[in-house]
Amino acid sequence: VDLFVLETFGDLLEIQQAVRAVRSLCDLPIVAQMVLKEDGSTALGTDAGLFAQRLEEAGVDVVGMNCSVGPAAMLEAVDLLHTATKQPLSAQPNAGLPREVDGRKIYMASPEYMATYAAQMIRKGIRFVGGCCGTTPEHIREISAAVRMLSPGRAQIQAAVSAPPEEAADPGVEPLPLADR
């Protein structure tokens, strides 16, 4: 495990408890994401700025939003997060709001639409962008292409990645050559 992603929380108290649970076990990075309504608050009425502030105080490494709304509503909430926290931000909107068509839930946002908003989010300082419900591999391809050359609007953070020491490897296991995997 390299990091924990706590996502789709609608209750600030619940996500704070989840952060405490992770912190009681380890000090790995935590991405904490809450769901928003169209008005920029959680289902229980917590303002995006307030939850961002509380999550930073709880010690998360990335504060974000995911699910429940499309990219336009999430983009509007970005400024609320920026004013409340200095932590890197993440955003994973749904591919629009679902509509019922012949008994099926269909997400109406095209990959190009999602990509346009993803680029706007990066320009506004979102560091991690993706998609939630209704997002397909084509959405991710378009988002990736749209943001590939963009830099976030805030200062970059350095992260160190290390491999376990050689002696930690199981000596009884022979590595399998890449071509045979």
Coordinates of C-alpha atoms in Angstrom, one line a residue:
V1 CA 0.0 0.0 0.0
D2 CA 1.4 3.4 -1.0
L3 CA -1.5 5.6 0.1
F4 CA -5.1 5.6 1.3
V5 CA -7.9 7.1 -0.7
L6 CA -11.0 7.8 1.5
E7 CA -13.7 8.8 -0.9
T8 CA -17.4 9.4 -1.2
F9 CA -18.0 10.6 2.3
G10 CA -21.0 12.8 2.9
D11 CA -20.5 13.2 6.7
L12 CA -17.5 15.2 8.0
L13 CA -17.5 13.3 11.3
E14 CA -17.4 9.9 9.4
I15 CA -14.4 10.9 7.3
Q16 CA -12.6 12.4 10.3
Q17 CA -13.1 9.0 12.0
A18 CA -11.7 7.2 8.9
V19 CA -8.7 9.5 8.9
R20 CA -8.1 8.7 12.6
A21 CA -8.4 5.0 11.9
V22 CA -5.8 5.1 9.2
R23 CA -3.5 7.3 11.3
S24 CA -3.7 4.9 14.2
L25 CA -2.2 2.2 11.9
C26 CA 0.4 4.1 9.8
D27 CA 1.6 7.4 8.5
L28 CA 1.0 6.8 4.8
P29 CA -0.4 9.6 2.7
I30 CA -4.2 10.1 2.8
V31 CA -6.4 11.5 0.0
A32 CA -9.7 12.5 1.6
Q33 CA -12.7 13.2 -0.7
M34 CA -16.2 14.3 0.2
V35 CA -19.3 14.3 -2.0
L36 CA -21.0 17.6 -2.7
K37 CA -24.4 18.8 -3.8
E38 CA -24.9 21.4 -6.5
D39 CA -24.7 24.2 -4.0
G40 CA -21.1 23.3 -2.9
S41 CA -22.1 21.7 0.5
T42 CA -22.3 18.1 1.6
A43 CA -25.5 16.2 2.0
L44 CA -25.5 17.2 5.7
G45 CA -24.9 20.8 4.9
T46 CA -21.2 21.2 5.6
D47 CA -19.7 23.9 3.3
A48 CA -16.8 22.8 1.1
G49 CA -14.5 25.4 2.6
L50 CA -15.3 24.1 6.1
F51 CA -14.7 20.4 5.3
A52 CA -11.4 21.3 3.5
Q53 CA -10.2 23.2 6.6
R54 CA -11.3 20.3 9.0
L55 CA -9.6 17.7 6.8
E56 CA -6.4 19.7 6.7
E57 CA -6.5 20.0 10.5
A58 CA -7.0 16.2 10.7
G59 CA -3.7 15.7 8.8
V60 CA -4.8 14.5 5.4
D61 CA -2.3 15.0 2.6
V62 CA -4.8 15.8 -0.2
V63 CA -8.3 17.3 0.2
G64 CA -10.8 16.7 -2.5
M65 CA -14.3 16.0 -3.8
N66 CA -15.7 13.1 -5.7
C67 CA -19.0 11.7 -7.0
S68 CA -22.6 13.1 -6.8
V69 CA -22.2 16.1 -9.2
G70 CA -20.8 16.7 -12.6
P71 CA -17.7 18.7 -13.5
A72 CA -19.3 22.1 -13.7
A73 CA -20.6 22.1 -10.1
M74 CA -17.3 20.7 -8.9
L75 CA -15.3 23.4 -10.7
E76 CA -17.4 26.0 -8.9
A77 CA -16.4 24.5 -5.5
V78 CA -12.6 24.6 -6.3
D79 CA -12.4 28.3 -5.1
L80 CA -14.0 27.4 -1.8
L81 CA -11.4 24.7 -1.2
H82 CA -8.5 26.9 -2.2
T83 CA -9.5 29.6 0.3
A84 CA -9.8 27.1 3.1
T85 CA -6.7 24.9 2.8
K86 CA -3.1 24.9 1.5
Q87 CA -3.2 21.1 0.9
P88 CA -3.1 19.7 -2.7
L89 CA -6.6 19.3 -4.0
S90 CA -8.3 16.5 -5.9
A91 CA -11.5 16.4 -8.0
Q92 CA -13.3 13.3 -9.4
P93 CA -16.7 14.4 -10.7
N94 CA -19.3 12.1 -12.1
A95 CA -19.8 12.1 -15.9
G96 CA -22.7 14.5 -15.4
L97 CA -25.8 13.7 -13.5
P98 CA -27.5 10.5 -14.5
R99 CA -30.8 10.4 -16.4
E100 CA -33.1 7.5 -16.5
V101 CA -33.5 6.2 -20.1
D102 CA -35.6 3.0 -20.7
G103 CA -35.0 2.0 -17.1
R104 CA -31.3 2.5 -17.1
K105 CA -29.2 5.3 -15.6
I106 CA -27.2 7.0 -18.3
Y107 CA -24.5 9.6 -17.6
M108 CA -24.8 12.3 -20.2
A109 CA -21.3 14.0 -20.1
S110 CA -19.2 13.2 -23.1
P111 CA -15.5 12.4 -22.7
E112 CA -14.7 15.7 -24.4
Y113 CA -16.9 17.7 -22.0
M114 CA -15.2 16.0 -19.0
A115 CA -11.8 16.7 -20.5
T116 CA -12.6 20.4 -20.9
Y117 CA -13.6 20.7 -17.3
A118 CA -10.6 18.7 -16.1
A119 CA -8.2 21.1 -17.9
Q120 CA -10.1 24.1 -16.2
M121 CA -9.7 22.4 -12.8
I122 CA -5.9 21.9 -13.3
R123 CA -5.6 25.6 -14.3
K124 CA -7.4 26.5 -11.1
G125 CA -5.0 24.5 -9.0
I126 CA -6.4 21.0 -8.7
R127 CA -3.5 18.6 -8.5
F128 CA -5.3 15.3 -9.0
V129 CA -8.2 15.0 -11.4
G130 CA -10.2 12.0 -12.6
G131 CA -13.8 10.8 -12.8
C132 CA -16.3 8.9 -10.7
C133 CA -19.7 7.4 -11.6
G134 CA -20.3 7.1 -15.3
T135 CA -16.7 7.7 -16.2
T136 CA -15.4 5.3 -18.9
P137 CA -11.9 4.5 -20.2
E138 CA -12.6 6.9 -23.1
H139 CA -13.3 9.7 -20.5
I140 CA -10.0 9.0 -18.8
R141 CA -8.1 9.0 -22.2
E142 CA -9.6 12.4 -23.1
I143 CA -8.9 13.8 -19.6
S144 CA -5.3 12.6 -19.8
A145 CA -4.8 14.1 -23.2
A146 CA -6.4 17.4 -22.1
V147 CA -4.3 17.9 -19.0
R148 CA -1.0 16.3 -20.1
M149 CA 0.8 19.6 -20.7
L150 CA -0.8 21.7 -18.0
S151 CA 0.7 22.6 -14.7
P152 CA -1.3 23.1 -11.5
G153 CA -2.0 26.6 -10.4
R154 CA -0.2 26.1 -7.1
A155 CA 3.3 25.3 -6.0
Q156 CA 4.4 21.8 -6.7
I157 CA 5.0 19.4 -3.8
Q158 CA 7.9 16.9 -3.8
A159 CA 7.1 13.3 -2.9
A160 CA 9.6 10.6 -2.2
V161 CA 9.0 7.0 -3.3
S162 CA 11.2 4.2 -2.0
A163 CA 11.4 0.5 -2.6
P164 CA 11.7 -1.9 0.3
P165 CA 15.2 -3.0 1.1
E166 CA 16.6 -5.9 -0.9
E167 CA 16.8 -8.1 2.3
A168 CA 13.0 -7.6 2.7
A169 CA 12.4 -9.7 -0.4
D170 CA 11.5 -13.3 0.1
P171 CA 14.7 -15.2 -0.8
G172 CA 12.7 -18.3 -1.8
V173 CA 10.9 -16.6 -4.7
E174 CA 12.6 -16.3 -8.0
P175 CA 11.7 -13.1 -10.0
L176 CA 9.7 -13.8 -13.1
P177 CA 11.2 -12.2 -16.3
L178 CA 8.9 -9.4 -17.6
A179 CA 8.4 -11.2 -20.9
D180 CA 7.0 -14.2 -19.1
R181 CA 4.6 -12.3 -16.9

